[in-house]
Each structure stands twice: as C-alpha cells, then as structure tokens.
Amino acid sequence: MTLAFVTGNPGKADEARSILGDVERVELDYTEVQSDSLEEIARRGVEECYEELEKPCFVDDSGLFVNCFSGFPGPYSSYVYSTLGNEGLLQLMEDEEERDAEFRCVVAYHTGDRVETYVGVAEGRITREPRGEGGFGYDPVFRHSSGETFAEMTSEQKNEVSHRRKAFEQLAEAVG
Ligand code: ITT
C-alpha cells in the first residue's frame, strides 16, 4: 500500500522513502497549531489532512531540543530555522559549555478511523561550527552521539540512527 505523507519538506520525504519504501509525498498546507507538544501538533495536523484527502495519511512533526535552553527551539524549530538559522543558533550558544541536544520526531498516522502516534529520539550535541554538506535543516550543527554530524554522514548512515528512523520503523510495523 502506498502511504500518503503530507509534508512541505522534501528532505523528510526522501528519508521516509528510504525507510518505508513506497511513499507518496503530498503538499497540503495544514494548520500547525501552537502547542509545546509535537504530538499535539502532529495529531491535530493529520486529522485536518485526513478530512481533506479522505484517505489514510501521515505527517511528521519534528524538532531540535537543546538542553541548556530547556528544550528550545523544540516545537518552534521550523520558525527558528527560517529566522535565525544554524549560524544564529550557534551564536546564541557561543558561551555555552553544556551543548547536549536531541532531535525528536513524532509521526501521526490517520488509519481511516483513528490516529496513532510514534515517537523517535536521537541524542547528540550542538557543534561549535557547522560541519558537513549532507542532510537538511539543523543537520550540520547536530553531532550525533556516534561521533559525526548528521550532515557529515551519508544519508544511509543518518537513516540508520535518526529520530525519524525510530519513529518510521514503528509506523512500518503498524502498517505491516
Ligand atoms: P513539514 O511540512 O513536514 O511540517 P517542516 O520542515 O516545516 O516540514 P517541522 O514543522 O517538523 O517541518 O519543523 C522541523 C524543523 O526542524 C525544520 O526546520 C526542519 O528543517 C528541522 N528538522 C526536522 N528534522 C530534521 C532533521 O532530521 N535534520 C535536521 N533538521 C531537521
């Protein structure tokens, strides 16, 4: 079965394909409600997408949670990325020694009669300089606990260990 993935982010869609196989990317401008919970944002988003598409579909709401900022930018990652970008984030953290961070990915899947959510987390640290050319978004400034930034890894390497991998694996199991 080809699943419909509603996202405006082609990087996410590529990763979903390499993890799940057959995925149809649908661009639909659904409402991302203001909430400090990725799960709430994803759940409400997929309900709206299902109403529009009238077929099973899923969305991915993800974010970078930085420890020394109590989890900021978290659910606001998209806005912070498009305003401050990676350079802005590094500047904010210039004097910070405590650089632990995690990526979280919540996938919300509308089966046709209910919504299921799956969470994946990847732990690492924020670098002092951007490193690597691969991936997208915050990848150059996120050094995964295995040693390299997500942008230094090949897409296969990132997809082995990423937050998205962990969430999508659960989706893959659920859809069989
Ligand atoms: P959607 O249309 O799917 O919502 P988006 O890019 O707006 O796409 P989010 O709302 O989930 O996605 O925002 C997440 C932000 O975090 C966004 O700026 C992404 O670039 C970034 N992000 C998410 N996953 C990432 C990953 O695996 N590596 C680097 N940055 C990531």
PDB file of C-alpha atoms and ligand atoms in Angstrom:
ATOM      1  CA  MET A   1       0.000   0.000   0.000  1.00  0.00           C
ATOM      2  CA  THR A   2       1.364   3.454  -0.906  1.00  0.00           C
ATOM      3  CA  LEU A   3       1.093   5.752   2.084  1.00  0.00           C
ATOM      4  CA  ALA A   4       0.465   9.473   1.668  1.00  0.00           C
ATOM      5  CA  PHE A   5       2.999  11.614   3.551  1.00  0.00           C
ATOM      6  CA  VAL A   6       1.843  15.209   3.891  1.00  0.00           C
ATOM      7  CA  THR A   7       4.912  17.414   4.107  1.00  0.00           C
ATOM      8  CA  GLY A   8       6.370  20.517   2.527  1.00  0.00           C
ATOM      9  CA  ASN A   9       9.878  19.287   3.325  1.00  0.00           C
ATOM     10  CA  PRO A  10      11.458  17.186   0.541  1.00  0.00           C
ATOM     11  CA  GLY A  11      14.307  16.100   2.881  1.00  0.00           C
ATOM     12  CA  LYS A  12      11.812  14.404   5.180  1.00  0.00           C
ATOM     13  CA  ALA A  13      10.098  12.722   2.231  1.00  0.00           C
ATOM     14  CA  ASP A  14      13.407  11.298   0.931  1.00  0.00           C
ATOM     15  CA  GLU A  15      14.196   9.883   4.353  1.00  0.00           C
ATOM     16  CA  ALA A  16      10.707   8.418   4.677  1.00  0.00           C
ATOM     17  CA  ARG A  17      11.102   6.684   1.304  1.00  0.00           C
ATOM     18  CA  SER A  18      14.402   5.139   2.191  1.00  0.00           C
ATOM     19  CA  ILE A  19      12.988   3.811   5.462  1.00  0.00           C
ATOM     20  CA  LEU A  20       9.447   2.863   4.403  1.00  0.00           C
ATOM     21  CA  GLY A  21       9.774   2.231   0.680  1.00  0.00           C
ATOM     22  CA  ASP A  22       6.687   3.357  -1.162  1.00  0.00           C
ATOM     23  CA  VAL A  23       5.629   6.826  -0.035  1.00  0.00           C
ATOM     24  CA  GLU A  24       3.626   9.406  -1.937  1.00  0.00           C
ATOM     25  CA  ARG A  25       4.533  12.973  -0.967  1.00  0.00           C
ATOM     26  CA  VAL A  26       1.504  15.256  -0.763  1.00  0.00           C
ATOM     27  CA  GLU A  27       1.827  19.004  -0.344  1.00  0.00           C
ATOM     28  CA  LEU A  28      -1.085  20.333   1.647  1.00  0.00           C
ATOM     29  CA  ASP A  29      -0.856  23.406   3.814  1.00  0.00           C
ATOM     30  CA  TYR A  30      -2.359  22.102   7.054  1.00  0.00           C
ATOM     31  CA  THR A  31      -2.570  24.089  10.281  1.00  0.00           C
ATOM     32  CA  GLU A  32       0.314  23.614  12.703  1.00  0.00           C
ATOM     33  CA  VAL A  33      -1.382  24.546  15.971  1.00  0.00           C
ATOM     34  CA  GLN A  34       0.609  26.438  18.601  1.00  0.00           C
ATOM     35  CA  SER A  35       1.492  23.931  21.252  1.00  0.00           C
ATOM     36  CA  ASP A  36       4.537  22.908  23.231  1.00  0.00           C
ATOM     37  CA  SER A  37       3.807  19.294  22.328  1.00  0.00           C
ATOM     38  CA  LEU A  38       4.980  17.885  18.985  1.00  0.00           C
ATOM     39  CA  GLU A  39       2.473  15.098  19.459  1.00  0.00           C
ATOM     40  CA  GLU A  40      -0.450  17.505  19.752  1.00  0.00           C
ATOM     41  CA  ILE A  41       0.695  19.426  16.667  1.00  0.00           C
ATOM     42  CA  ALA A  42       1.088  16.232  14.627  1.00  0.00           C
ATOM     43  CA  ARG A  43      -2.187  14.705  15.799  1.00  0.00           C
ATOM     44  CA  ARG A  44      -4.243  17.801  15.002  1.00  0.00           C
ATOM     45  CA  GLY A  45      -2.406  18.196  11.701  1.00  0.00           C
ATOM     46  CA  VAL A  46      -3.127  14.693  10.469  1.00  0.00           C
ATOM     47  CA  GLU A  47      -6.796  14.981  11.413  1.00  0.00           C
ATOM     48  CA  GLU A  48      -7.067  18.013   9.156  1.00  0.00           C
ATOM     49  CA  CYS A  49      -5.159  16.239   6.357  1.00  0.00           C
ATOM     50  CA  TYR A  50      -7.437  13.221   6.570  1.00  0.00           C
ATOM     51  CA  GLU A  51     -10.539  15.416   6.305  1.00  0.00           C
ATOM     52  CA  GLU A  52      -9.110  16.929   3.157  1.00  0.00           C
ATOM     53  CA  LEU A  53      -7.636  13.808   1.487  1.00  0.00           C
ATOM     54  CA  GLU A  54     -10.191  11.258   2.723  1.00  0.00           C
ATOM     55  CA  LYS A  55      -7.567   8.502   2.749  1.00  0.00           C
ATOM     56  CA  PRO A  56      -5.031   7.159   5.249  1.00  0.00           C
ATOM     57  CA  CYS A  57      -2.098   9.538   5.573  1.00  0.00           C
ATOM     58  CA  PHE A  58       0.616  10.625   7.962  1.00  0.00           C
ATOM     59  CA  VAL A  59       2.531  13.734   8.986  1.00  0.00           C
ATOM     60  CA  ASP A  60       5.885  14.170  10.740  1.00  0.00           C
ATOM     61  CA  ASP A  61       6.408  16.934  13.248  1.00  0.00           C
ATOM     62  CA  SER A  62       9.952  17.164  14.423  1.00  0.00           C
ATOM     63  CA  GLY A  63      12.205  19.480  16.344  1.00  0.00           C
ATOM     64  CA  LEU A  64      15.583  20.082  17.899  1.00  0.00           C
ATOM     65  CA  PHE A  65      15.503  20.249  21.707  1.00  0.00           C
ATOM     66  CA  VAL A  66      18.524  21.992  23.220  1.00  0.00           C
ATOM     67  CA  ASN A  67      19.168  21.201  26.875  1.00  0.00           C
ATOM     68  CA  CYS A  68      20.662  24.492  28.028  1.00  0.00           C
ATOM     69  CA  PHE A  69      17.595  26.298  26.609  1.00  0.00           C
ATOM     70  CA  SER A  70      15.186  23.932  28.387  1.00  0.00           C
ATOM     71  CA  GLY A  71      14.256  22.314  25.091  1.00  0.00           C
ATOM     72  CA  PHE A  72      14.041  25.421  22.873  1.00  0.00           C
ATOM     73  CA  PRO A  73      13.528  25.603  19.896  1.00  0.00           C
ATOM     74  CA  GLY A  74      11.585  22.293  20.165  1.00  0.00           C
ATOM     75  CA  PRO A  75       8.155  22.757  18.587  1.00  0.00           C
ATOM     76  CA  TYR A  76       9.306  26.121  17.189  1.00  0.00           C
ATOM     77  CA  SER A  77      12.237  24.608  15.290  1.00  0.00           C
ATOM     78  CA  SER A  78      10.876  25.403  11.873  1.00  0.00           C
ATOM     79  CA  TYR A  79      10.357  29.076  12.716  1.00  0.00           C
ATOM     80  CA  VAL A  80      13.743  29.390  14.413  1.00  0.00           C
ATOM     81  CA  TYR A  81      15.461  27.695  11.494  1.00  0.00           C
ATOM     82  CA  SER A  82      13.917  30.089   8.988  1.00  0.00           C
ATOM     83  CA  THR A  83      14.652  33.170  11.088  1.00  0.00           C
ATOM     84  CA  LEU A  84      17.941  32.569  12.950  1.00  0.00           C
ATOM     85  CA  GLY A  85      19.238  29.578  11.003  1.00  0.00           C
ATOM     86  CA  ASN A  86      22.163  27.457  12.114  1.00  0.00           C
ATOM     87  CA  GLU A  87      24.514  30.434  12.438  1.00  0.00           C
ATOM     88  CA  GLY A  88      22.035  32.212  14.714  1.00  0.00           C
ATOM     89  CA  LEU A  89      21.644  29.144  16.905  1.00  0.00           C
ATOM     90  CA  LEU A  90      25.434  28.798  17.218  1.00  0.00           C
ATOM     91  CA  GLN A  91      25.724  32.462  18.140  1.00  0.00           C
ATOM     92  CA  LEU A  92      23.100  32.097  20.873  1.00  0.00           C
ATOM     93  CA  MET A  93      25.158  29.215  22.258  1.00  0.00           C
ATOM     94  CA  GLU A  94      28.554  30.853  21.887  1.00  0.00           C
ATOM     95  CA  ASP A  95      29.359  30.870  25.605  1.00  0.00           C
ATOM     96  CA  GLU A  96      27.640  27.590  26.425  1.00  0.00           C
ATOM     97  CA  GLU A  97      29.658  24.587  27.514  1.00  0.00           C
ATOM     98  CA  GLU A  98      26.586  22.403  28.060  1.00  0.00           C
ATOM     99  CA  ARG A  99      25.694  21.512  24.447  1.00  0.00           C
ATOM    100  CA  ASP A 100      23.561  18.401  24.819  1.00  0.00           C
ATOM    101  CA  ALA A 101      20.577  18.260  22.496  1.00  0.00           C
ATOM    102  CA  GLU A 102      18.163  15.825  20.969  1.00  0.00           C
ATOM    103  CA  PHE A 103      16.118  15.576  17.835  1.00  0.00           C
ATOM    104  CA  ARG A 104      12.599  14.305  18.268  1.00  0.00           C
ATOM    105  CA  CYS A 105      10.281  13.126  15.558  1.00  0.00           C
ATOM    106  CA  VAL A 106       6.591  12.432  16.024  1.00  0.00           C
ATOM    107  CA  VAL A 107       4.759  10.674  13.234  1.00  0.00           C
ATOM    108  CA  ALA A 108       0.982  10.863  13.372  1.00  0.00           C
ATOM    109  CA  TYR A 109      -0.796   8.340  11.185  1.00  0.00           C
ATOM    110  CA  HIS A 110      -4.503   8.502  10.402  1.00  0.00           C
ATOM    111  CA  THR A 111      -5.607   4.950   9.679  1.00  0.00           C
ATOM    112  CA  GLY A 112      -9.065   5.916   8.439  1.00  0.00           C
ATOM    113  CA  ASP A 113     -10.732   5.537  11.815  1.00  0.00           C
ATOM    114  CA  ARG A 114      -8.173   6.631  14.377  1.00  0.00           C
ATOM    115  CA  VAL A 115      -4.880   8.441  14.849  1.00  0.00           C
ATOM    116  CA  GLU A 116      -1.755   6.598  16.007  1.00  0.00           C
ATOM    117  CA  THR A 117       1.426   8.427  17.006  1.00  0.00           C
ATOM    118  CA  TYR A 118       5.021   7.172  17.089  1.00  0.00           C
ATOM    119  CA  VAL A 119       7.975   8.949  18.663  1.00  0.00           C
ATOM    120  CA  GLY A 120      11.667   8.691  17.810  1.00  0.00           C
ATOM    121  CA  VAL A 121      14.573  10.411  19.575  1.00  0.00           C
ATOM    122  CA  ALA A 122      18.230  10.862  18.578  1.00  0.00           C
ATOM    123  CA  GLU A 123      20.717  12.178  21.121  1.00  0.00           C
ATOM    124  CA  GLY A 124      23.758  14.303  20.473  1.00  0.00           C
ATOM    125  CA  ARG A 125      25.403  17.680  20.940  1.00  0.00           C
ATOM    126  CA  ILE A 126      25.377  21.039  19.219  1.00  0.00           C
ATOM    127  CA  THR A 127      28.697  21.681  17.452  1.00  0.00           C
ATOM    128  CA  ARG A 128      30.684  24.941  17.594  1.00  0.00           C
ATOM    129  CA  GLU A 129      30.822  25.208  13.778  1.00  0.00           C
ATOM    130  CA  PRO A 130      28.575  23.791  11.039  1.00  0.00           C
ATOM    131  CA  ARG A 131      30.110  20.614   9.636  1.00  0.00           C
ATOM    132  CA  GLY A 132      29.203  18.555   6.561  1.00  0.00           C
ATOM    133  CA  GLU A 133      27.221  19.055   3.403  1.00  0.00           C
ATOM    134  CA  GLY A 134      24.540  16.360   3.611  1.00  0.00           C
ATOM    135  CA  GLY A 135      21.047  16.248   5.077  1.00  0.00           C
ATOM    136  CA  PHE A 136      18.921  19.325   5.702  1.00  0.00           C
ATOM    137  CA  GLY A 137      17.905  21.804   8.394  1.00  0.00           C
ATOM    138  CA  TYR A 138      19.931  21.568  11.582  1.00  0.00           C
ATOM    139  CA  ASP A 139      21.946  18.540  10.416  1.00  0.00           C
ATOM    140  CA  PRO A 140      25.299  20.429  10.127  1.00  0.00           C
ATOM    141  CA  VAL A 141      25.180  21.564  13.766  1.00  0.00           C
ATOM    142  CA  PHE A 142      23.947  18.323  15.353  1.00  0.00           C
ATOM    143  CA  ARG A 143      26.698  15.866  16.214  1.00  0.00           C
ATOM    144  CA  HIS A 144      25.084  12.522  16.844  1.00  0.00           C
ATOM    145  CA  SER A 145      26.258  10.522  19.866  1.00  0.00           C
ATOM    146  CA  SER A 146      28.004   8.138  17.444  1.00  0.00           C
ATOM    147  CA  GLY A 147      30.508  10.905  16.576  1.00  0.00           C
ATOM    148  CA  GLU A 148      29.684  12.757  13.365  1.00  0.00           C
ATOM    149  CA  THR A 149      27.178  15.446  12.494  1.00  0.00           C
ATOM    150  CA  PHE A 150      24.121  14.235  10.604  1.00  0.00           C
ATOM    151  CA  ALA A 151      25.365  16.353   7.672  1.00  0.00           C
ATOM    152  CA  GLU A 152      28.741  14.550   7.651  1.00  0.00           C
ATOM    153  CA  MET A 153      27.024  11.174   7.447  1.00  0.00           C
ATOM    154  CA  THR A 154      25.814   9.626   4.215  1.00  0.00           C
ATOM    155  CA  SER A 155      22.042   9.567   4.013  1.00  0.00           C
ATOM    156  CA  GLU A 156      22.201   5.809   4.683  1.00  0.00           C
ATOM    157  CA  GLN A 157      24.172   6.393   7.881  1.00  0.00           C
ATOM    158  CA  LYS A 158      21.797   9.085   9.102  1.00  0.00           C
ATOM    159  CA  ASN A 159      18.800   6.917   8.296  1.00  0.00           C
ATOM    160  CA  GLU A 160      20.236   4.079  10.385  1.00  0.00           C
ATOM    161  CA  VAL A 161      20.282   6.077  13.611  1.00  0.00           C
ATOM    162  CA  SER A 162      17.986   9.072  13.245  1.00  0.00           C
ATOM    163  CA  HIS A 163      14.937  10.099  15.252  1.00  0.00           C
ATOM    164  CA  ARG A 164      12.947   9.751  12.020  1.00  0.00           C
ATOM    165  CA  ARG A 165      14.167   6.194  11.552  1.00  0.00           C
ATOM    166  CA  LYS A 166      12.988   5.247  15.017  1.00  0.00           C
ATOM    167  CA  ALA A 167       9.535   6.775  14.539  1.00  0.00           C
ATOM    168  CA  PHE A 168       9.048   5.449  10.998  1.00  0.00           C
ATOM    169  CA  GLU A 169      10.088   1.940  11.968  1.00  0.00           C
ATOM    170  CA  GLN A 170       7.144   1.835  14.331  1.00  0.00           C
ATOM    171  CA  LEU A 171       4.865   3.125  11.567  1.00  0.00           C
ATOM    172  CA  ALA A 172       6.216   0.449   9.198  1.00  0.00           C
ATOM    173  CA  GLU A 173       5.421  -2.217  11.770  1.00  0.00           C
ATOM    174  CA  ALA A 174       1.914  -0.868  12.266  1.00  0.00           C
ATOM    175  CA  VAL A 175       1.043  -0.853   8.569  1.00  0.00           C
ATOM    176  CA  GLY A 176       2.686  -4.243   8.004  1.00  0.00           C
TER     177      GLY A 176
HETATM  178  P1  ITT B   1       6.528  19.936   7.287  1.00  0.00           P
HETATM  179  O1  ITT B   1       5.878  20.458   6.048  1.00  0.00           O
HETATM  180  O2  ITT B   1       6.627  18.421   7.276  1.00  0.00           O
HETATM  181  O3  ITT B   1       5.926  20.461   8.573  1.00  0.00           O
HETATM  182  P2  ITT B   1       8.889  21.380   8.178  1.00  0.00           P
HETATM  183  O4  ITT B   1      10.286  21.478   7.609  1.00  0.00           O
HETATM  184  O5  ITT B   1       8.137  22.656   8.429  1.00  0.00           O
HETATM  185  O6  ITT B   1       8.063  20.410   7.212  1.00  0.00           O
HETATM  186  P3  ITT B   1       8.619  20.749  11.035  1.00  0.00           P
HETATM  187  O7  ITT B   1       7.444  21.637  11.184  1.00  0.00           O
HETATM  188  O8  ITT B   1       8.547  19.375  11.624  1.00  0.00           O
HETATM  189  O9  ITT B   1       8.993  20.508   9.484  1.00  0.00           O
HETATM  190  O10 ITT B   1       9.877  21.546  11.550  1.00  0.00           O
HETATM  191  C1  ITT B   1      11.011  20.932  11.936  1.00  0.00           C
HETATM  192  C2  ITT B   1      12.211  21.842  11.816  1.00  0.00           C
HETATM  193  O11 ITT B   1      13.311  21.072  12.279  1.00  0.00           O
HETATM  194  C3  ITT B   1      12.531  22.249  10.376  1.00  0.00           C
HETATM  195  O12 ITT B   1      13.223  23.474  10.352  1.00  0.00           O
HETATM  196  C4  ITT B   1      13.453  21.143   9.899  1.00  0.00           C
HETATM  197  O13 ITT B   1      14.377  21.601   8.932  1.00  0.00           O
HETATM  198  C5  ITT B   1      14.160  20.754  11.197  1.00  0.00           C
HETATM  199  N1  ITT B   1      14.380  19.295  11.178  1.00  0.00           N
HETATM  200  C6  ITT B   1      13.457  18.308  11.306  1.00  0.00           C
HETATM  201  N2  ITT B   1      14.016  17.099  11.163  1.00  0.00           N
HETATM  202  C7  ITT B   1      15.325  17.328  10.936  1.00  0.00           C
HETATM  203  C8  ITT B   1      16.431  16.505  10.673  1.00  0.00           C
HETATM  204  O14 ITT B   1      16.314  15.196  10.569  1.00  0.00           O
HETATM  205  N3  ITT B   1      17.609  17.081  10.482  1.00  0.00           N
HETATM  206  C9  ITT B   1      17.767  18.421  10.548  1.00  0.00           C
HETATM  207  N4  ITT B   1      16.778  19.281  10.767  1.00  0.00           N
HETATM  208  C10 ITT B   1      15.564  18.744  10.962  1.00  0.00           C
END
